[in-house]
PDB file of C-alpha atoms in Angstrom:
ATOM      1  CA  MET A   1     -13.382 -57.934 -10.148  1.00  0.00           C
ATOM      2  CA  LYS A   2     -10.690 -55.325 -10.880  1.00  0.00           C
ATOM      3  CA  LYS A   3     -12.422 -54.358 -14.136  1.00  0.00           C
ATOM      4  CA  ILE A   4     -15.747 -53.963 -12.327  1.00  0.00           C
ATOM      5  CA  ILE A   5     -14.180 -51.714  -9.673  1.00  0.00           C
ATOM      6  CA  LEU A   6     -12.484 -49.550 -12.310  1.00  0.00           C
ATOM      7  CA  LYS A   7     -15.754 -49.293 -14.206  1.00  0.00           C
ATOM      8  CA  ASN A   8     -17.566 -48.215 -11.038  1.00  0.00           C
ATOM      9  CA  VAL A   9     -14.871 -45.616 -10.274  1.00  0.00           C
ATOM     10  CA  ALA A  10     -15.175 -44.243 -13.801  1.00  0.00           C
ATOM     11  CA  GLN A  11     -18.930 -43.968 -13.416  1.00  0.00           C
ATOM     12  CA  VAL A  12     -18.576 -42.125 -10.118  1.00  0.00           C
ATOM     13  CA  LEU A  13     -16.040 -39.706 -11.606  1.00  0.00           C
ATOM     14  CA  ALA A  14     -18.309 -39.064 -14.567  1.00  0.00           C
ATOM     15  CA  ALA A  15     -21.225 -38.384 -12.235  1.00  0.00           C
ATOM     16  CA  LEU A  16     -19.114 -35.985 -10.166  1.00  0.00           C
ATOM     17  CA  MET A  17     -18.073 -34.154 -13.325  1.00  0.00           C
ATOM     18  CA  ILE A  18     -21.694 -33.712 -14.361  1.00  0.00           C
ATOM     19  CA  VAL A  19     -22.609 -32.437 -10.903  1.00  0.00           C
ATOM     20  CA  SER A  20     -19.729 -29.950 -10.951  1.00  0.00           C
ATOM     21  CA  MET A  21     -20.878 -28.695 -14.342  1.00  0.00           C
ATOM     22  CA  LEU A  22     -24.429 -28.312 -13.094  1.00  0.00           C
ATOM     23  CA  SER A  23     -23.575 -26.815  -9.699  1.00  0.00           C
ATOM     24  CA  PRO A  24     -23.825 -23.174 -10.854  1.00  0.00           C
ATOM     25  CA  VAL A  25     -27.219 -23.907 -12.355  1.00  0.00           C
ATOM     26  CA  LEU A  26     -28.338 -25.573  -9.137  1.00  0.00           C
ATOM     27  CA  ALA A  27     -27.082 -22.567  -7.172  1.00  0.00           C
ATOM     28  CA  PHE A  28     -29.100 -20.206  -9.330  1.00  0.00           C
ATOM     29  CA  ALA A  29     -32.180 -22.376  -9.021  1.00  0.00           C
ATOM     30  CA  ALA A  30     -31.833 -22.002  -5.242  1.00  0.00           C
ATOM     31  CA  PHE A  31     -32.478 -18.255  -5.513  1.00  0.00           C
ATOM     32  CA  ASP A  32     -36.263 -18.287  -5.515  1.00  0.00           C
ATOM     33  CA  ASP A  33     -36.473 -14.548  -6.215  1.00  0.00           C
ATOM     34  CA  LEU A  34     -34.460 -14.589  -9.452  1.00  0.00           C
ATOM     35  CA  SER A  35     -36.514 -16.851 -11.704  1.00  0.00           C
ATOM     36  CA  SER A  36     -37.967 -14.051 -13.862  1.00  0.00           C
ATOM     37  CA  HIS A  37     -35.865 -11.090 -12.787  1.00  0.00           C
ATOM     38  CA  TRP A  38     -34.443  -8.748 -15.449  1.00  0.00           C
ATOM     39  CA  ALA A  39     -30.931  -8.958 -13.937  1.00  0.00           C
ATOM     40  CA  LYS A  40     -30.879 -12.755 -13.632  1.00  0.00           C
ATOM     41  CA  LYS A  41     -28.085 -13.292 -16.197  1.00  0.00           C
ATOM     42  CA  ASP A  42     -25.904 -10.529 -14.769  1.00  0.00           C
ATOM     43  CA  ILE A  43     -26.289 -11.873 -11.247  1.00  0.00           C
ATOM     44  CA  GLU A  44     -25.622 -15.450 -12.337  1.00  0.00           C
ATOM     45  CA  ALA A  45     -22.459 -14.369 -14.144  1.00  0.00           C
ATOM     46  CA  LEU A  46     -21.128 -12.754 -10.971  1.00  0.00           C
ATOM     47  CA  VAL A  47     -22.137 -15.707  -8.794  1.00  0.00           C
ATOM     48  CA  VAL A  48     -20.066 -18.012 -11.027  1.00  0.00           C
ATOM     49  CA  GLN A  49     -17.062 -15.730 -10.573  1.00  0.00           C
ATOM     50  CA  LYS A  50     -17.673 -15.539  -6.795  1.00  0.00           C
ATOM     51  CA  ILE A  51     -18.022 -11.774  -6.971  1.00  0.00           C
ATOM     52  CA  VAL A  52     -21.488 -11.698  -5.424  1.00  0.00           C
ATOM     53  CA  ASP A  53     -23.389 -13.964  -3.026  1.00  0.00           C
ATOM     54  CA  GLY A  54     -26.970 -14.487  -2.077  1.00  0.00           C
ATOM     55  CA  VAL A  55     -28.353 -13.044   1.144  1.00  0.00           C
ATOM     56  CA  THR A  56     -29.405 -16.585   2.080  1.00  0.00           C
ATOM     57  CA  PRO A  57     -29.039 -19.902   0.213  1.00  0.00           C
ATOM     58  CA  THR A  58     -32.484 -19.334  -1.334  1.00  0.00           C
ATOM     59  CA  GLN A  59     -32.789 -15.544  -1.557  1.00  0.00           C
ATOM     60  CA  PHE A  60     -30.738 -12.976  -3.462  1.00  0.00           C
ATOM     61  CA  GLU A  61     -32.986  -9.981  -2.684  1.00  0.00           C
ATOM     62  CA  PRO A  62     -32.280  -8.298  -6.043  1.00  0.00           C
ATOM     63  CA  ASP A  63     -34.534  -5.309  -5.417  1.00  0.00           C
ATOM     64  CA  ARG A  64     -33.183  -4.441  -1.983  1.00  0.00           C
ATOM     65  CA  SER A  65     -30.963  -1.364  -1.731  1.00  0.00           C
ATOM     66  CA  ILE A  66     -27.267  -2.197  -1.668  1.00  0.00           C
ATOM     67  CA  THR A  67     -25.234  -0.670   1.150  1.00  0.00           C
ATOM     68  CA  ARG A  68     -21.946   1.185   0.816  1.00  0.00           C
ATOM     69  CA  ALA A  69     -20.120  -1.704   2.485  1.00  0.00           C
ATOM     70  CA  GLU A  70     -21.740  -4.276   0.199  1.00  0.00           C
ATOM     71  CA  PHE A  71     -20.990  -2.298  -2.939  1.00  0.00           C
ATOM     72  CA  ALA A  72     -17.398  -1.714  -1.852  1.00  0.00           C
ATOM     73  CA  ALA A  73     -17.033  -5.481  -1.439  1.00  0.00           C
ATOM     74  CA  LEU A  74     -18.577  -6.109  -4.858  1.00  0.00           C
ATOM     75  CA  VAL A  75     -16.172  -3.771  -6.643  1.00  0.00           C
ATOM     76  CA  VAL A  76     -13.112  -4.964  -4.700  1.00  0.00           C
ATOM     77  CA  ARG A  77     -13.865  -8.581  -5.623  1.00  0.00           C
ATOM     78  CA  SER A  78     -14.495  -7.658  -9.261  1.00  0.00           C
ATOM     79  CA  LEU A  79     -11.009  -6.134  -9.498  1.00  0.00           C
ATOM     80  CA  GLY A  80      -9.378  -9.016  -7.640  1.00  0.00           C
ATOM     81  CA  LEU A  81      -7.988  -6.773  -4.892  1.00  0.00           C
ATOM     82  CA  THR A  82      -7.075  -8.874  -1.873  1.00  0.00           C
ATOM     83  CA  SER A  83      -4.769  -7.015   0.503  1.00  0.00           C
ATOM     84  CA  VAL A  84      -3.699  -3.640   1.828  1.00  0.00           C
ATOM     85  CA  THR A  85      -0.467  -2.485   3.411  1.00  0.00           C
ATOM     86  CA  SER A  86      -2.237  -0.651   6.232  1.00  0.00           C
ATOM     87  CA  SER A  87      -5.744  -0.190   7.534  1.00  0.00           C
ATOM     88  CA  THR A  88      -7.809   2.910   6.831  1.00  0.00           C
ATOM     89  CA  TYR A  89      -9.420   4.494   9.866  1.00  0.00           C
ATOM     90  CA  PHE A  90     -13.082   5.459   9.809  1.00  0.00           C
ATOM     91  CA  SER A  91     -14.901   6.342  13.001  1.00  0.00           C
ATOM     92  CA  ASP A  92     -17.773   3.951  12.279  1.00  0.00           C
ATOM     93  CA  VAL A  93     -15.804   0.972  10.948  1.00  0.00           C
ATOM     94  CA  ASP A  94     -14.603  -1.462  13.603  1.00  0.00           C
ATOM     95  CA  ALA A  95     -11.667  -3.753  12.867  1.00  0.00           C
ATOM     96  CA  LEU A  96     -13.909  -6.761  13.604  1.00  0.00           C
ATOM     97  CA  ASP A  97     -16.619  -5.789  11.103  1.00  0.00           C
ATOM     98  CA  TRP A  98     -16.856  -8.148   8.124  1.00  0.00           C
ATOM     99  CA  TYR A  99     -16.310  -5.255   5.740  1.00  0.00           C
ATOM    100  CA  ALA A 100     -13.375  -3.606   7.578  1.00  0.00           C
ATOM    101  CA  GLU A 101     -10.644  -4.912   5.267  1.00  0.00           C
ATOM    102  CA  THR A 102     -12.791  -4.427   2.180  1.00  0.00           C
ATOM    103  CA  VAL A 103     -13.432  -0.799   3.083  1.00  0.00           C
ATOM    104  CA  SER A 104      -9.705  -0.247   3.639  1.00  0.00           C
ATOM    105  CA  ILE A 105      -8.884  -1.799   0.264  1.00  0.00           C
ATOM    106  CA  ALA A 106     -11.554   0.217  -1.561  1.00  0.00           C
ATOM    107  CA  SER A 107     -10.550   3.449   0.156  1.00  0.00           C
ATOM    108  CA  GLN A 108      -6.807   3.050  -0.471  1.00  0.00           C
ATOM    109  CA  ALA A 109      -7.479   2.168  -4.115  1.00  0.00           C
ATOM    110  CA  GLY A 110      -9.463   5.401  -4.465  1.00  0.00           C
ATOM    111  CA  LEU A 111     -12.692   3.592  -5.302  1.00  0.00           C
ATOM    112  CA  ILE A 112     -14.888   4.967  -2.540  1.00  0.00           C
ATOM    113  CA  ASN A 113     -14.400   7.777  -0.033  1.00  0.00           C
ATOM    114  CA  GLY A 114     -15.486   8.535   3.483  1.00  0.00           C
ATOM    115  CA  TYR A 115     -17.218  11.707   4.659  1.00  0.00           C
ATOM    116  CA  GLU A 116     -15.887  14.932   6.112  1.00  0.00           C
ATOM    117  CA  ASP A 117     -16.666  13.769   9.649  1.00  0.00           C
ATOM    118  CA  ASN A 118     -14.348  10.774   9.097  1.00  0.00           C
ATOM    119  CA  SER A 119     -17.255   8.339   8.898  1.00  0.00           C
ATOM    120  CA  PHE A 120     -17.787   5.769   6.164  1.00  0.00           C
ATOM    121  CA  ARG A 121     -21.491   5.022   6.777  1.00  0.00           C
ATOM    122  CA  PRO A 122     -21.225   1.364   5.749  1.00  0.00           C
ATOM    123  CA  ALA A 123     -24.930   0.644   6.208  1.00  0.00           C
ATOM    124  CA  ALA A 124     -26.089   3.631   4.163  1.00  0.00           C
ATOM    125  CA  PRO A 125     -27.496   2.775   0.725  1.00  0.00           C
ATOM    126  CA  VAL A 126     -25.431   3.654  -2.346  1.00  0.00           C
ATOM    127  CA  THR A 127     -27.094   6.219  -4.584  1.00  0.00           C
ATOM    128  CA  ARG A 128     -27.125   5.849  -8.354  1.00  0.00           C
ATOM    129  CA  GLU A 129     -24.851   8.875  -8.595  1.00  0.00           C
ATOM    130  CA  GLU A 130     -22.348   7.241  -6.222  1.00  0.00           C
ATOM    131  CA  MET A 131     -22.604   3.921  -8.060  1.00  0.00           C
ATOM    132  CA  ALA A 132     -21.726   5.527 -11.397  1.00  0.00           C
ATOM    133  CA  ALA A 133     -18.775   7.345  -9.846  1.00  0.00           C
ATOM    134  CA  ILE A 134     -17.411   4.236  -8.140  1.00  0.00           C
ATOM    135  CA  VAL A 135     -17.503   2.072 -11.258  1.00  0.00           C
ATOM    136  CA  ILE A 136     -15.727   4.760 -13.281  1.00  0.00           C
ATOM    137  CA  ARG A 137     -13.075   4.965 -10.561  1.00  0.00           C
ATOM    138  CA  ALA A 138     -12.756   1.185 -10.803  1.00  0.00           C
ATOM    139  CA  LEU A 139     -12.132   1.471 -14.543  1.00  0.00           C
ATOM    140  CA  THR A 140      -9.590   4.217 -13.940  1.00  0.00           C
ATOM    141  CA  TYR A 141      -7.863   1.997 -11.379  1.00  0.00           C
ATOM    142  CA  ALA A 142      -7.728  -0.723 -14.056  1.00  0.00           C
ATOM    143  CA  ASP A 143      -6.071   1.773 -16.455  1.00  0.00           C
ATOM    144  CA  VAL A 144      -9.133   2.015 -18.693  1.00  0.00           C
ATOM    145  CA  ALA A 145      -9.639   5.431 -20.318  1.00  0.00           C
ATOM    146  CA  THR A 146     -13.009   6.909 -19.374  1.00  0.00           C
ATOM    147  CA  ILE A 147     -12.709  10.612 -20.224  1.00  0.00           C
ATOM    148  CA  VAL A 148     -15.684  11.975 -22.154  1.00  0.00           C
ATOM    149  CA  PRO A 149     -15.348  15.273 -24.102  1.00  0.00           C
ATOM    150  CA  ALA A 150     -17.353  18.181 -22.691  1.00  0.00           C
ATOM    151  CA  ASP A 151     -19.709  18.300 -25.667  1.00  0.00           C
ATOM    152  CA  THR A 152     -20.423  14.575 -25.428  1.00  0.00           C
ATOM    153  CA  GLN A 153     -20.939  14.845 -21.688  1.00  0.00           C
ATOM    154  CA  LYS A 154     -23.486  17.617 -22.167  1.00  0.00           C
ATOM    155  CA  GLU A 155     -25.308  15.635 -24.836  1.00  0.00           C
ATOM    156  CA  LEU A 156     -25.438  12.459 -22.757  1.00  0.00           C
ATOM    157  CA  LEU A 157     -26.828  14.200 -19.689  1.00  0.00           C
ATOM    158  CA  ALA A 158     -29.269  16.383 -21.645  1.00  0.00           C
ATOM    159  CA  GLN A 159     -31.452  13.366 -22.430  1.00  0.00           C
ATOM    160  CA  PHE A 160     -32.518  13.246 -18.770  1.00  0.00           C
ATOM    161  CA  LYS A 161     -34.935  15.857 -17.488  1.00  0.00           C
ATOM    162  CA  ASP A 162     -33.614  15.340 -13.948  1.00  0.00           C
ATOM    163  CA  SER A 163     -29.946  15.848 -14.852  1.00  0.00           C
ATOM    164  CA  ASP A 164     -30.060  19.083 -12.838  1.00  0.00           C
ATOM    165  CA  GLN A 165     -30.366  16.859  -9.755  1.00  0.00           C
ATOM    166  CA  ILE A 166     -26.868  15.457 -10.292  1.00  0.00           C
ATOM    167  CA  VAL A 167     -24.842  17.002  -7.481  1.00  0.00           C
ATOM    168  CA  TRP A 168     -21.185  16.252  -8.244  1.00  0.00           C
ATOM    169  CA  ALA A 169     -20.673  13.215 -10.503  1.00  0.00           C
ATOM    170  CA  HIS A 170     -21.534  14.748 -13.886  1.00  0.00           C
ATOM    171  CA  LYS A 171     -18.349  13.485 -15.565  1.00  0.00           C
ATOM    172  CA  GLU A 172     -18.601  10.012 -14.061  1.00  0.00           C
ATOM    173  CA  ILE A 173     -22.271   9.536 -14.964  1.00  0.00           C
ATOM    174  CA  ALA A 174     -21.601  10.705 -18.519  1.00  0.00           C
ATOM    175  CA  ALA A 175     -18.657   8.321 -18.789  1.00  0.00           C
ATOM    176  CA  ALA A 176     -20.732   5.405 -17.482  1.00  0.00           C
ATOM    177  CA  LEU A 177     -23.542   6.233 -19.916  1.00  0.00           C
ATOM    178  CA  ASN A 178     -21.088   6.550 -22.787  1.00  0.00           C
ATOM    179  CA  ALA A 179     -19.618   3.118 -22.038  1.00  0.00           C
ATOM    180  CA  LYS A 180     -23.145   1.662 -21.749  1.00  0.00           C
ATOM    181  CA  ILE A 181     -22.371   0.519 -18.228  1.00  0.00           C
ATOM    182  CA  ILE A 182     -25.338   2.289 -16.683  1.00  0.00           C
ATOM    183  CA  ASN A 183     -28.744   3.291 -18.031  1.00  0.00           C
ATOM    184  CA  GLY A 184     -31.404   5.747 -17.038  1.00  0.00           C
ATOM    185  CA  MET A 185     -34.297   4.582 -14.915  1.00  0.00           C
ATOM    186  CA  THR A 186     -36.544   5.576 -17.837  1.00  0.00           C
ATOM    187  CA  ALA A 187     -35.862   7.051 -21.248  1.00  0.00           C
ATOM    188  CA  ASP A 188     -35.751  10.578 -19.804  1.00  0.00           C
ATOM    189  CA  THR A 189     -34.962  10.152 -16.083  1.00  0.00           C
ATOM    190  CA  PHE A 190     -31.733   9.089 -14.386  1.00  0.00           C
ATOM    191  CA  ASN A 191     -32.744   9.451 -10.724  1.00  0.00           C
ATOM    192  CA  PRO A 192     -29.240  10.249  -9.429  1.00  0.00           C
ATOM    193  CA  ALA A 193     -30.346  10.465  -5.790  1.00  0.00           C
ATOM    194  CA  GLY A 194     -32.253   7.179  -5.942  1.00  0.00           C
ATOM    195  CA  THR A 195     -30.784   4.233  -4.089  1.00  0.00           C
ATOM    196  CA  ALA A 196     -29.137   1.528  -6.165  1.00  0.00           C
ATOM    197  CA  THR A 197     -30.458  -2.003  -5.812  1.00  0.00           C
ATOM    198  CA  ARG A 198     -28.462  -5.208  -5.541  1.00  0.00           C
ATOM    199  CA  ALA A 199     -29.650  -6.111  -9.048  1.00  0.00           C
ATOM    200  CA  GLN A 200     -28.582  -2.769 -10.520  1.00  0.00           C
ATOM    201  CA  ALA A 201     -25.194  -3.036  -8.831  1.00  0.00           C
ATOM    202  CA  ALA A 202     -24.645  -6.545 -10.203  1.00  0.00           C
ATOM    203  CA  ALA A 203     -25.642  -5.457 -13.709  1.00  0.00           C
ATOM    204  CA  VAL A 204     -23.325  -2.438 -13.642  1.00  0.00           C
ATOM    205  CA  VAL A 205     -20.370  -4.485 -12.393  1.00  0.00           C
ATOM    206  CA  ASN A 206     -20.970  -7.223 -14.946  1.00  0.00           C
ATOM    207  CA  ARG A 207     -21.067  -4.637 -17.741  1.00  0.00           C
ATOM    208  CA  TYR A 208     -17.767  -3.002 -16.791  1.00  0.00           C
ATOM    209  CA  LEU A 209     -15.822  -6.256 -16.287  1.00  0.00           C
ATOM    210  CA  PRO A 210     -15.147  -6.761 -20.035  1.00  0.00           C
ATOM    211  CA  TYR A 211     -13.425  -3.352 -20.117  1.00  0.00           C
ATOM    212  CA  THR A 212     -11.046  -4.391 -17.348  1.00  0.00           C
ATOM    213  CA  GLU A 213     -10.222  -7.529 -19.304  1.00  0.00           C
ATOM    214  CA  GLY A 214      -9.389  -5.574 -22.446  1.00  0.00           C
ATOM    215  CA  ALA A 215     -12.548  -6.511 -24.352  1.00  0.00           C
ATOM    216  CA  ILE A 216     -15.063  -3.853 -25.362  1.00  0.00           C
ATOM    217  CA  PRO A 217     -18.618  -5.138 -24.819  1.00  0.00           C
TER     218      PRO A 217
END
């Protein structure tokens, strides 16, 4: 009888081990809108690391614009930042909001800024220009060199016919392009004012993570 019980316990443990190994796969399968999406692997990689979540258990909404609060949370988790010594005050961020601590962490780490009117605009979508700047700031925070020489910067931006629409993040976009962290929307357009999607944000974060770990992708 004892041998039978031990055998049954071993079988149960083996089954649990298999389930635990398959659980990420099952989680991905639950996202009905990721089956053939171009960013599927990037998103799955971040889900495994608990850096990003689905909007619901069955939907990731990869092509929805990502908000400033959501992107701040994504970058904070990717860097493993968990606490702040004091809160950062923004007129439109309440202490009870789910993103309040995340915004404070991101702001104090210099990853994302508020506006001149002391607002943060957490529900506003992140633009592609902002996204490039934030990920380069994240690399700088992680002590990763990102400076691109002026000639290289000019060459990198010149490939895009809409580079004249970049308002302020010329250096950051060039650095992100140089590190192959971000791409143009097409071969000759960058669309700096376009809103970043949840899929694009996940891809960008997944591409910069190896730099923070000391491995060049």
